[in-house]
Short mmCIF file of C-alpha atoms in Angstrom, two decimals:
data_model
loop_
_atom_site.label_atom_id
_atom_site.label_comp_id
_atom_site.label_asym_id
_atom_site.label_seq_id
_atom_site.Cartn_x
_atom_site.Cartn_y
_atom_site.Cartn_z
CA UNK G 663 -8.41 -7.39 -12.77
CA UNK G 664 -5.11 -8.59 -13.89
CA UNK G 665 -4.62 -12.26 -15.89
CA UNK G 666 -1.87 -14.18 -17.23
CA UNK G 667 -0.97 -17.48 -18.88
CA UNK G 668 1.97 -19.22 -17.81
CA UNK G 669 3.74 -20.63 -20.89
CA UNK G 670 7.73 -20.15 -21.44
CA UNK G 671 8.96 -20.92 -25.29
CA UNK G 672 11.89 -20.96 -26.84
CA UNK G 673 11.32 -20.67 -30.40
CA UNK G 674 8.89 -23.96 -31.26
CA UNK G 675 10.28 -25.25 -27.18
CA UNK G 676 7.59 -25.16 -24.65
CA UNK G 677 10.35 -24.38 -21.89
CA UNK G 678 7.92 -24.10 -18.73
CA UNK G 679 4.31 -24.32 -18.03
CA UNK G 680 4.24 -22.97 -14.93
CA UNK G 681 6.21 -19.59 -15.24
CA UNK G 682 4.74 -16.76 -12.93
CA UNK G 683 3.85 -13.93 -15.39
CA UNK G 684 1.98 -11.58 -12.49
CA UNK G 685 4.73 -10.05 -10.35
CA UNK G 686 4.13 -8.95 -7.30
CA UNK G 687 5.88 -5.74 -6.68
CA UNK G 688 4.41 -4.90 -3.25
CA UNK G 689 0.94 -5.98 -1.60
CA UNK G 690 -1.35 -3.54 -3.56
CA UNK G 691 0.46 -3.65 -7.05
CA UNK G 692 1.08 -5.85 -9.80
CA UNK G 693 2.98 -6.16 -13.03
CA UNK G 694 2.59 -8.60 -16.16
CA UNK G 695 5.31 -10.40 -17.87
CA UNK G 696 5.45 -10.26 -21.78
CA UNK G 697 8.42 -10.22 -24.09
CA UNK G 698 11.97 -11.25 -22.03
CA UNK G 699 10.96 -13.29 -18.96
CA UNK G 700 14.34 -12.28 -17.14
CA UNK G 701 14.24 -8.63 -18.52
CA UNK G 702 10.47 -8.01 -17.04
CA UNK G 703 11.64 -10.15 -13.60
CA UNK G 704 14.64 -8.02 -12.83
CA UNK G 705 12.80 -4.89 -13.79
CA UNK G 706 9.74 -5.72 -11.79
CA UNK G 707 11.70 -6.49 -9.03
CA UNK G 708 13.86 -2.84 -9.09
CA UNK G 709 10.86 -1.48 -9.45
CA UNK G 710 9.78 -2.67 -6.13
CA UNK G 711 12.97 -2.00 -4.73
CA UNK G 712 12.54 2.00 -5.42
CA UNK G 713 9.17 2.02 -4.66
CA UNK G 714 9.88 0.60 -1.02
CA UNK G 715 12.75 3.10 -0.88
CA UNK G 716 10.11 5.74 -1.87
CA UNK G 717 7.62 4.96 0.79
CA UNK G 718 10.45 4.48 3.29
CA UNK G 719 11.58 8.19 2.21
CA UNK G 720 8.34 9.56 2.10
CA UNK G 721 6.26 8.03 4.03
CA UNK G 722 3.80 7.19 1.93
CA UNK G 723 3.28 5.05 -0.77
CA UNK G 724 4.23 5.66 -4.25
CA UNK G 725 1.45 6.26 -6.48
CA UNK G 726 0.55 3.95 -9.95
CA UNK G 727 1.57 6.28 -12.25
CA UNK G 728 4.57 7.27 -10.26
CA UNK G 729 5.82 3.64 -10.16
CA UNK G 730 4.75 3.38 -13.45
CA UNK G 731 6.70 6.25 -14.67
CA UNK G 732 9.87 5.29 -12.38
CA UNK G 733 9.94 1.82 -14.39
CA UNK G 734 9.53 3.93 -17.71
CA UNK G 735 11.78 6.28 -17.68
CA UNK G 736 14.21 3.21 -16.70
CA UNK G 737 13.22 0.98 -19.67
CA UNK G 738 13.70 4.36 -21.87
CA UNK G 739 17.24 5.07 -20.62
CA UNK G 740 18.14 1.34 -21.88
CA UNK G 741 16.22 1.95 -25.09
CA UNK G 742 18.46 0.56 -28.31
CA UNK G 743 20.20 -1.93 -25.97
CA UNK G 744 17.58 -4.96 -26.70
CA UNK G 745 15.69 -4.84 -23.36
CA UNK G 746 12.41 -6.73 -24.23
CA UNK G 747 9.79 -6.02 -21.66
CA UNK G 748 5.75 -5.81 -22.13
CA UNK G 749 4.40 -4.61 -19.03
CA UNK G 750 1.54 -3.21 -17.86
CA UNK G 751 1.14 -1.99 -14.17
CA UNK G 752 -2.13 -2.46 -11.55
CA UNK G 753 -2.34 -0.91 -9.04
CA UNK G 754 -4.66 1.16 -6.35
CA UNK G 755 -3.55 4.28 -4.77
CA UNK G 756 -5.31 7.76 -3.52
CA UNK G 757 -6.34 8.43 -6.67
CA UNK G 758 -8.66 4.95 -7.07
CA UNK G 759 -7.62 1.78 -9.37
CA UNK G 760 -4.47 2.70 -11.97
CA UNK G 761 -3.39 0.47 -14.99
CA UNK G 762 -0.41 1.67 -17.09
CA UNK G 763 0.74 0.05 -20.16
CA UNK G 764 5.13 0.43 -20.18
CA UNK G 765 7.27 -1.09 -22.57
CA UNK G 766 10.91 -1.70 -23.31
CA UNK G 767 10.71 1.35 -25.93
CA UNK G 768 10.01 3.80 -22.88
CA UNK G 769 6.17 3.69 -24.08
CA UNK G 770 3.94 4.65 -21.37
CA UNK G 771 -0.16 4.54 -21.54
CA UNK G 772 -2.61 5.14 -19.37
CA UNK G 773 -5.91 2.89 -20.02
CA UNK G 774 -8.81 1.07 -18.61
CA UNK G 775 -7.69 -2.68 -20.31
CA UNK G 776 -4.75 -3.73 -22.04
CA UNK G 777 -3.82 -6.82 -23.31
CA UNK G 778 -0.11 -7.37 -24.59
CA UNK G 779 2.01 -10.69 -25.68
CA UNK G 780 2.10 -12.69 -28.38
CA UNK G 781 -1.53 -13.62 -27.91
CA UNK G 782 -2.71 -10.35 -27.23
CA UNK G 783 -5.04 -10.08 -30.52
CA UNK G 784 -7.19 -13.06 -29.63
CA UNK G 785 -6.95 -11.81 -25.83
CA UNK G 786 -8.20 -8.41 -27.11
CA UNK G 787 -11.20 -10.21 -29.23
CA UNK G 788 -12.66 -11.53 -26.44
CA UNK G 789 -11.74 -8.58 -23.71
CA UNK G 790 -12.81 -5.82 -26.10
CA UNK G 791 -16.51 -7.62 -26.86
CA UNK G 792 -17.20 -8.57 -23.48
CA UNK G 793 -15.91 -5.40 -21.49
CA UNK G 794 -18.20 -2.66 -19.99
CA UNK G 795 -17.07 -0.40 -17.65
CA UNK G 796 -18.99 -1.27 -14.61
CA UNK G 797 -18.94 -4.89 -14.60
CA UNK G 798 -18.90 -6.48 -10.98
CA UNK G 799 -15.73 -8.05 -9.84
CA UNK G 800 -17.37 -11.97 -10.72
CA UNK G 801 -18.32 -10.89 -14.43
CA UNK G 802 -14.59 -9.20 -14.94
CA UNK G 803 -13.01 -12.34 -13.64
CA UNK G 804 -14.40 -14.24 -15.66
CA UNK G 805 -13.99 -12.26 -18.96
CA UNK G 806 -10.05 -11.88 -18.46
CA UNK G 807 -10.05 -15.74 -17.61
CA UNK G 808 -12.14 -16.18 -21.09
CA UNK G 809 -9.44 -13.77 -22.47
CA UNK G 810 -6.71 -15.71 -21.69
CA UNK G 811 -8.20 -19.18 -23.10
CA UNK G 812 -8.98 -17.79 -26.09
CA UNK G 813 -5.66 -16.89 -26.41
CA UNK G 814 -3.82 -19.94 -25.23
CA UNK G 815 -6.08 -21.70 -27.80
CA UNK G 816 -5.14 -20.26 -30.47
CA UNK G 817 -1.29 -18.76 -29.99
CA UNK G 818 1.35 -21.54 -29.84
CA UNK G 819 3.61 -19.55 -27.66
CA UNK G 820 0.60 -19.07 -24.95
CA UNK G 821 -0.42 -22.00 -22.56
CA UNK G 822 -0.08 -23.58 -19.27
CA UNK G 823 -2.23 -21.63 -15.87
CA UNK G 824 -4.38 -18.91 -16.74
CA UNK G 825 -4.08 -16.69 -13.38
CA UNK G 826 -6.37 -14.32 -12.38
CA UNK G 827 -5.58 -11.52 -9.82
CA UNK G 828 -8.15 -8.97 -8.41
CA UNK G 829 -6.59 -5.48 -7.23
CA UNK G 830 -8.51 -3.81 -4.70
CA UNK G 831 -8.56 -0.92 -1.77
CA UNK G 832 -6.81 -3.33 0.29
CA UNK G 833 -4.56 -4.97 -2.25
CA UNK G 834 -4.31 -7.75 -4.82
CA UNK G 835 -5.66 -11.04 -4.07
CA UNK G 836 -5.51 -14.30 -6.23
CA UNK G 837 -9.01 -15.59 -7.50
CA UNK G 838 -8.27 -18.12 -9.66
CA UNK G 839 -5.37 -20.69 -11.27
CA UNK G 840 -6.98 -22.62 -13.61
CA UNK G 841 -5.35 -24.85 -16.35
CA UNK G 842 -6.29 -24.32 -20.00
CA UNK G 843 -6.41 -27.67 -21.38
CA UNK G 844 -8.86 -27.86 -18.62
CA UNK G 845 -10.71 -24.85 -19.09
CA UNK G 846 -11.39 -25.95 -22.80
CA UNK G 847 -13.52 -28.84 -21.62
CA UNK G 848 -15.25 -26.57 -19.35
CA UNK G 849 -16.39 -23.91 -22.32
CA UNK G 850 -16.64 -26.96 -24.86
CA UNK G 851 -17.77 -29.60 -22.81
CA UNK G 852 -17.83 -32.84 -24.97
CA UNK G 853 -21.40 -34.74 -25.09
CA UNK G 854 -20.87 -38.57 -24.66
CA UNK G 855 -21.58 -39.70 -28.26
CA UNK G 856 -24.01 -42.52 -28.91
CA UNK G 857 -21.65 -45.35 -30.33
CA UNK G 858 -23.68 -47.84 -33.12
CA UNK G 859 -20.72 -50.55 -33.44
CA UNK G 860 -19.47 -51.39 -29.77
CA UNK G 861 -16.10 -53.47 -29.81
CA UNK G 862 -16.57 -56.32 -27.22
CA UNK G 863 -13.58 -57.66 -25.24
CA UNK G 864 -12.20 -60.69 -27.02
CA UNK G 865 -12.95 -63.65 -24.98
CA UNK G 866 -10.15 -66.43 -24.25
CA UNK G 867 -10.03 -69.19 -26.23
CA UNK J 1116 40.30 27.87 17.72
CA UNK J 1117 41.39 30.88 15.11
CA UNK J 1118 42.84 27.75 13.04
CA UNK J 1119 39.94 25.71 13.13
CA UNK J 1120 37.35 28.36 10.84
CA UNK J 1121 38.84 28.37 7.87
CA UNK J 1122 38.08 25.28 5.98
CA UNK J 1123 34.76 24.05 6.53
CA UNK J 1124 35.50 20.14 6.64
CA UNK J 1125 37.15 19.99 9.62
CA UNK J 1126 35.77 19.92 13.06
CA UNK J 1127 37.54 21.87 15.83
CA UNK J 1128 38.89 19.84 18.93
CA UNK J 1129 34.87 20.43 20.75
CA UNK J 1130 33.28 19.30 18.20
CA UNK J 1131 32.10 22.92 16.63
CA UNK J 1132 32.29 23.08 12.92
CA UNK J 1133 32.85 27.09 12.86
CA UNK J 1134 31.90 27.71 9.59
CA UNK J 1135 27.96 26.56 10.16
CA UNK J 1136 27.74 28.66 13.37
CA UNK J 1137 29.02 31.97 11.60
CA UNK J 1138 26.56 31.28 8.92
CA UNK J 1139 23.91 30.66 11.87
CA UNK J 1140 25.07 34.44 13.06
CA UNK J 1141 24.55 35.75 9.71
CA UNK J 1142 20.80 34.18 10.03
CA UNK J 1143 20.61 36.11 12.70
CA UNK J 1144 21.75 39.88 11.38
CA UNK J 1145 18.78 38.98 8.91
CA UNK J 1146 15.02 39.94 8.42
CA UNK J 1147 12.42 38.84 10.97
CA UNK J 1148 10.33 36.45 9.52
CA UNK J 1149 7.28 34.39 11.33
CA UNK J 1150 5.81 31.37 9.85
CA UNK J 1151 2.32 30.26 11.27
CA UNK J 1152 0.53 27.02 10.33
CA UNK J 1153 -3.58 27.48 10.71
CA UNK J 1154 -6.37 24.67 10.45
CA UNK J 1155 -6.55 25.79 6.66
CA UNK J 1156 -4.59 28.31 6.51
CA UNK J 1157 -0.46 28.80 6.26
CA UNK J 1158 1.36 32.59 6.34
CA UNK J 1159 4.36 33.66 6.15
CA UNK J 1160 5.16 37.78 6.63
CA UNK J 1161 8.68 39.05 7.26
CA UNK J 1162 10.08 42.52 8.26
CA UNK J 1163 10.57 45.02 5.31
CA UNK J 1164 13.29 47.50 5.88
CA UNK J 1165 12.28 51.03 4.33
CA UNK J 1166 12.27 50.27 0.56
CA UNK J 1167 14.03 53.02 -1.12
CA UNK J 1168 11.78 55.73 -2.83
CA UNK J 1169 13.16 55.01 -6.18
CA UNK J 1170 13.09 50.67 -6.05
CA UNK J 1171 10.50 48.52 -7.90
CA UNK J 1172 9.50 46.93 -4.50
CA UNK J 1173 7.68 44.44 -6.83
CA UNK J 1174 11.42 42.88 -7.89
CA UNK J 1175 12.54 42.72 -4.43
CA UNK J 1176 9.84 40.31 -2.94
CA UNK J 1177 10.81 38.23 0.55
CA UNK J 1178 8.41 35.44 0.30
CA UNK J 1179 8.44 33.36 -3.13
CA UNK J 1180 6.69 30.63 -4.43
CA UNK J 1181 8.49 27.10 -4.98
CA UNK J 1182 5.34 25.68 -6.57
CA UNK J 1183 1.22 26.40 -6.87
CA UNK J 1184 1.28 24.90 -3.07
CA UNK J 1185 4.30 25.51 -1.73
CA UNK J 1186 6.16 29.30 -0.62
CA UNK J 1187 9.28 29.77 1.45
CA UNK J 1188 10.37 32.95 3.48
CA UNK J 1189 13.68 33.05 4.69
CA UNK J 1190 16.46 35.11 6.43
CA UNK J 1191 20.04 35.56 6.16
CA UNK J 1192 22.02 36.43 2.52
CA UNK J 1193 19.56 37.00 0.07
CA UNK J 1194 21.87 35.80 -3.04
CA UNK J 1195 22.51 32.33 -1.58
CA UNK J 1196 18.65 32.37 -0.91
CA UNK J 1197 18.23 32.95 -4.67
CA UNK J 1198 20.45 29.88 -5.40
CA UNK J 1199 18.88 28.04 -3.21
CA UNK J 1200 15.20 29.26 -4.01
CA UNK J 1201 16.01 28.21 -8.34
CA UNK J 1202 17.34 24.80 -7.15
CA UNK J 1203 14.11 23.73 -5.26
CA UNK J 1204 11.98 24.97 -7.89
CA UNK J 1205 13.63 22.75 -10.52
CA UNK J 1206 13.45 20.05 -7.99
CA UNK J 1207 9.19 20.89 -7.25
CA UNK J 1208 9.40 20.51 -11.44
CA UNK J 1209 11.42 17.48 -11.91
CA UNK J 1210 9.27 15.59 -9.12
CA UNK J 1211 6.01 16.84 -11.10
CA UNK J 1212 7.80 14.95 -13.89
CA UNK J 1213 9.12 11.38 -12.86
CA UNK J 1214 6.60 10.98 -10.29
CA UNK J 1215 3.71 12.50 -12.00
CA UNK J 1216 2.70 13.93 -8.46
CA UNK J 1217 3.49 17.60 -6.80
CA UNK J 1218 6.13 17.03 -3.58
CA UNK J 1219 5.00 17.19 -0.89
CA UNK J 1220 6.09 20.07 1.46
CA UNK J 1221 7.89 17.69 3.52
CA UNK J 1222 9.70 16.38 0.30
CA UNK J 1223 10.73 19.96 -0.86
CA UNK J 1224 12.07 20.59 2.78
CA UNK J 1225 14.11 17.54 2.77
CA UNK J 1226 15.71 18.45 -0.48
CA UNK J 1227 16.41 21.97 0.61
CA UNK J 1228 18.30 20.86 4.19
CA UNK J 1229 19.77 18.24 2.08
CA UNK J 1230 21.71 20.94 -0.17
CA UNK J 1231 22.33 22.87 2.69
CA UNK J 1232 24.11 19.97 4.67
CA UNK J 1233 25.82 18.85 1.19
CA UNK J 1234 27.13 22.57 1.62
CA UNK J 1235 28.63 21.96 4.95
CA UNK J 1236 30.55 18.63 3.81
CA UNK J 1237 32.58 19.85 0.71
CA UNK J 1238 35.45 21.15 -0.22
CA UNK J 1239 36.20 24.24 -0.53
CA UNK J 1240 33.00 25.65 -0.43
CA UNK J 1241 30.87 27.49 2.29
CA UNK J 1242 27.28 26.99 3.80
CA UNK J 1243 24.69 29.30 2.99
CA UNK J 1244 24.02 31.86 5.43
CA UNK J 1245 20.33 31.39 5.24
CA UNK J 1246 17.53 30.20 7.59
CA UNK J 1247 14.10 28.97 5.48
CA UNK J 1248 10.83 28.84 6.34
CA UNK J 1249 8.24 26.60 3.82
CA UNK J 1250 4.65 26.31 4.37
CA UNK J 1251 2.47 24.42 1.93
CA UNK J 1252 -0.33 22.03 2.10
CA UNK J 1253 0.76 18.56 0.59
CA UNK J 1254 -1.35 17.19 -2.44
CA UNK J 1255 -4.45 14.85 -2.19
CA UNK J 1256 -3.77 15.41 1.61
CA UNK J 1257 -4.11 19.10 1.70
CA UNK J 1258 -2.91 19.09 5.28
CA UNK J 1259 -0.72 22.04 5.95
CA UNK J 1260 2.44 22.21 6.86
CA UNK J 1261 5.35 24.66 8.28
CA UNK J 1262 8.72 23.45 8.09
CA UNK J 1263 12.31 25.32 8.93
CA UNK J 1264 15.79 24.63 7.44
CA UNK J 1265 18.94 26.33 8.57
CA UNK J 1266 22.78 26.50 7.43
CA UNK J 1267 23.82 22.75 9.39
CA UNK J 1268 20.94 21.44 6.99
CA UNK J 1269 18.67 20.14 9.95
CA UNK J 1270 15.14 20.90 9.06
CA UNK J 1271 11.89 20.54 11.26
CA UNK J 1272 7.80 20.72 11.59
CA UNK J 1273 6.46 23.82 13.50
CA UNK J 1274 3.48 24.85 14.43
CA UNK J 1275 4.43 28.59 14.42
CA UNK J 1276 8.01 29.65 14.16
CA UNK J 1277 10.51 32.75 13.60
CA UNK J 1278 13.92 33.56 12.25
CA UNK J 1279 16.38 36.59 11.64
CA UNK J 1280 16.33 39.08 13.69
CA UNK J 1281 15.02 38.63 17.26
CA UNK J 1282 13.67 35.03 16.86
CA UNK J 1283 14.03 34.00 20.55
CA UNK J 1284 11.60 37.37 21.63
CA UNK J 1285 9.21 36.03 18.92
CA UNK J 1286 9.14 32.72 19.59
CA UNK J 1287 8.50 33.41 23.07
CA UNK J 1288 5.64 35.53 21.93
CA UNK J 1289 3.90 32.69 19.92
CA UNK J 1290 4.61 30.24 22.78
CA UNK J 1291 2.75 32.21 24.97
CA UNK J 1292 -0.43 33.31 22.43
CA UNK J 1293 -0.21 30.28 19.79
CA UNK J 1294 -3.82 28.21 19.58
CA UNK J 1295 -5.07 26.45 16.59
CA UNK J 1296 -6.69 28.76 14.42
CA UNK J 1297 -7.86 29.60 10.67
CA UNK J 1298 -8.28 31.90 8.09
CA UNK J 1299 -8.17 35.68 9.42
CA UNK J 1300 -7.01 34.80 13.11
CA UNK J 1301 -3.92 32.86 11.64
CA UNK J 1302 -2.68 36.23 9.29
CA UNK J 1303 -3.59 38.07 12.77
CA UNK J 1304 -1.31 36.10 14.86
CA UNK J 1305 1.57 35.98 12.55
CA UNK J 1306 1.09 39.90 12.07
CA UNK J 1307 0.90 40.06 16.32
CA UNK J 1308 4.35 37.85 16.70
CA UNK J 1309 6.51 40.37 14.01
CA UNK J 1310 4.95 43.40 15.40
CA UNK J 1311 6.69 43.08 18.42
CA UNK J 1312 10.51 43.66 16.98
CA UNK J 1313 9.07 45.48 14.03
CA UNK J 1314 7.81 48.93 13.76
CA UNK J 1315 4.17 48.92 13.47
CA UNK J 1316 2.37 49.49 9.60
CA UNK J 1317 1.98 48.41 6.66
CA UNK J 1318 5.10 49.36 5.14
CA UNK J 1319 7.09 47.60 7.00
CA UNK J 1320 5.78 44.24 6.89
CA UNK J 1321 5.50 41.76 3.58
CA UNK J 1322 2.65 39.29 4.33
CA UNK J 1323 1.67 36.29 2.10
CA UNK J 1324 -1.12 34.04 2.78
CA UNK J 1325 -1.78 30.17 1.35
CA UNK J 1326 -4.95 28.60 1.96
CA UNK J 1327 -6.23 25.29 1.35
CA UNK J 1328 -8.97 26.35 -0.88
CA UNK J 1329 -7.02 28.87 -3.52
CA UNK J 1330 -4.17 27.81 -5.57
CA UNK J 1331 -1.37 29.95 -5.34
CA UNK J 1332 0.40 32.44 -3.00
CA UNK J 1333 -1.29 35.35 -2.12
CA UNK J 1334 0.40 38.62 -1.24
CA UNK J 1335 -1.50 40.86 0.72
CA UNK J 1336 -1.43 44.73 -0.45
CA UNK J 1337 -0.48 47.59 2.16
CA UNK J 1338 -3.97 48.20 2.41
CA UNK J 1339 -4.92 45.11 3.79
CA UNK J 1340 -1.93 44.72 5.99
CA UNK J 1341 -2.76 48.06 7.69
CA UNK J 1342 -6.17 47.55 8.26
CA UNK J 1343 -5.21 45.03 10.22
CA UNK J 1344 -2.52 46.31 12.16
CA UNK J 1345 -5.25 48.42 13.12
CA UNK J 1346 -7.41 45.91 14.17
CA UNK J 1347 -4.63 44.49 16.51
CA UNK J 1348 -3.46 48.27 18.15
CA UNK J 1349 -7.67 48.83 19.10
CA UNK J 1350 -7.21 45.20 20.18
CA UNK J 1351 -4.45 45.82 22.38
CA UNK J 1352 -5.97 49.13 23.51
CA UNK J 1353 -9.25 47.20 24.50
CA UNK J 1354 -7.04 44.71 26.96
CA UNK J 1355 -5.05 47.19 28.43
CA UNK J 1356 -8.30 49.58 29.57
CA UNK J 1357 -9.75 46.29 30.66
CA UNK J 1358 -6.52 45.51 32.65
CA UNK J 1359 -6.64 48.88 33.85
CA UNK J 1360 -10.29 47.73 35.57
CA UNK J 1361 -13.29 49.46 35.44
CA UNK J 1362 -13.37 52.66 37.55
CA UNK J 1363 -13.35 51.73 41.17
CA UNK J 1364 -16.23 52.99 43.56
CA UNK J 1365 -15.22 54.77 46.21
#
């Protein structure tokens, strides 16, 4: 299960709401954006450029952890040069369901959840207390769609959609897209409160 | 046409690059070897000349390992073989390592033509004079495979094949007598094709046997290899007596 927000900043700037932060590198894998929004877009996409030329070659598809490692060992020969990139990689393959944590410093980590940004801490709260490993595919949804609120709540530079993807056998599929502001009201619904003074309409004199 | 073999880059008024047939004709002064691709089974076994008394026949092995799952046998000059041999297995390595998978035996095969054709478009440089045969069984898949390379850099899947000396005559043989097969009928029928250049026994003949089961390339001792040379000669006995007929009535 794979879920973003959608918030751009620039410094105190809310630059977009509506920035696509799960990259689709080819019909069964994803990638996250965190850190450099044109850094982990350009990398995402030559990472789906070599994997295509790797199936193409092979004819077969390129595993998670090799894609994984091909976008590594990129971001590590750049290392020094202020790449900023927080990625993690989803993915199914022969091997089952693959998530990979990759960074800008060449980092590379295998793992069953991640969570990475600026609002990863308060994502990680919420993932960490509510994850087991055989939760069905409704219950996960709905924790990394928790996660994200949670963290759009409380980290200024999170906000806007929280997206949830669902990677599968068969592929990715989108399950939800659900505004944050809105999703507030929906966790913390507001009860109507019993006013004692009611203001009446002034009537024309 | 005497001017056209000298430099390998050009091509000669037909079309023939010279260099890449000569280097075909030393394939063809070289060892016999068969490759033969089972159900679960892939072997390789090439002729031995006489080893002399006083060599470590150990250090002078025809059929080598690239990987846990992959082994090549192949025929023409040894020493471009061991060039050759060193750069695929850094290549097996350095796969294992960006791609975090083993290559497939397709993969390795590609990478092996593809030096030998690199060979055949440079400067000053020559091809190598050497014909390869690679069976393996790919990862996850573990489907086997038999693949041959020679000096042009073309490469192809077999289902049984033979280079070196007296290919075509073995060839023929496992065109006529090929059928899918496993385990002891596969070592059998490789054993059948080189027996019939080769001089029949043990000593003569280097078998290795991969299967889909065991990691790793398995040798087989004299021993083994001459029990069943036996097994084929009372074999081939048995069909000619029956050929023969039973003893007519009169």
């Amino acid at each position: 299960m794979v879920a973003a927000d959608s918030r751009a900043s620039m410094g105190g700037y809310i630059s977009s709401q509506s920035v696509k932060k799960i990259i689709e590198i080819n019909p069964y894998m994803l990638g996250t954006m965190a850190g450099g929004a044109a850094d982990c877009q350009f990398w995402h996409r030559n990472l789906g450029i070599k994997c295509r030329l790797h199936a193409l070659a092979n004819k077969r598809r390129i595993s998670v952890s090799g894609a994984s490692k091909l976008l590594a060992n990129m971001l590590y020969s750049y290392r020094g040069m202020g790449l900023s990139v927080g990625t993690m990689i989803a993915g199914w393959d022969e091997t089952g369901p693959g998530l990979y944590y990759v960074d800008n410093e060449g980092g590379r980590l295998k793992g069953d959840r991640f969570s990475v940004g600026s609002g990863s801490p308060y994502a990680y709260g919420v993932l960490d207390s509510g994850y087991k490993y055989d939760m069905s595919v409704e219950e996960t949804s709905e924790l990394a769609r928790r996660s994200i609120y949670h963290a759009t709540f409380r980290d200024g530079a999170s906000g806007g959609v929280a997206s949830v993807y669902h990677v599968g056998p068969e592929g990715w599929t989108k399950l939800s897209g659900d505004d944050v502001e809105e999703l507030h009201y929906h966790y913390y619904p507001v009860a109507p409160a019993i006013a004692e003074q009611v203001m009446e309409e002034a009537t024309a004199e | 046409m005497a001017r056209y073999d000298r430099a390998i880059t050009v091509f000669s008024p037909d079309g023939h690059l010279f260099q890449v047939e000569y280097a075909l004709e030393a394939v063809r002064k070289g060892n016999a070897t068969v490759g033969v691709r089972g159900t679960d089974t892939v072997v390789l076994a090439v002729e031995k000349k006489s080893t002399p008394k006083l060599q470590d026949s150990r250090s002078a092995r025809k059929i080598v390992s690239l990987d846990n799952h992959i082994a090549l046998a192949c025929a023409g000059l040894k020493a471009d073989a061991r060039v050759l041999i060193n750069k695929a297995r850094i290549e097996c390595q350095s796969h294992r390592l960006t791609l975090e998978d083993p290559v497939t035996v397709e993969y390795i095969t590609r990478y092996i033509a593809g030096l030998q054709q690199k060979y055949t478009q440079s400067g000053g440089v020559r091809p190598f004079g050497l014909s390869t045969l690679i069976v393996g069984f790919d990862p996850y898949s573990r489907l086997p495979s038999l693949y041959q390379t020679d000096p042009s850099g073309t490469f192809s899947a077999w289902k049984a094949n033979a280079t070196g000396r007296n290919s075509n005559s073995i060839r023929e043989f496992l065109e006529k007598n090929y059928k899918e097969s496993s385990g002891q009928e596969t070592i059998k029928l490789a054993i059948r094709a080189l027996l019939e250049v080769v001089e029949s026994g043990g000593k003569n003949i280097e078998v290795a046997v991969m299967t889909r089961e065991e990691t790793g390339l398995r040798q087989l001792e004299e021993a083994e290899i001459d029990a069943i040379v036996a097994e084929i000669e009372a074999e081939k006995a048995a069909a000619e007596a029956a050929k023969k007929g039973p003893p007519k009535e009169t």
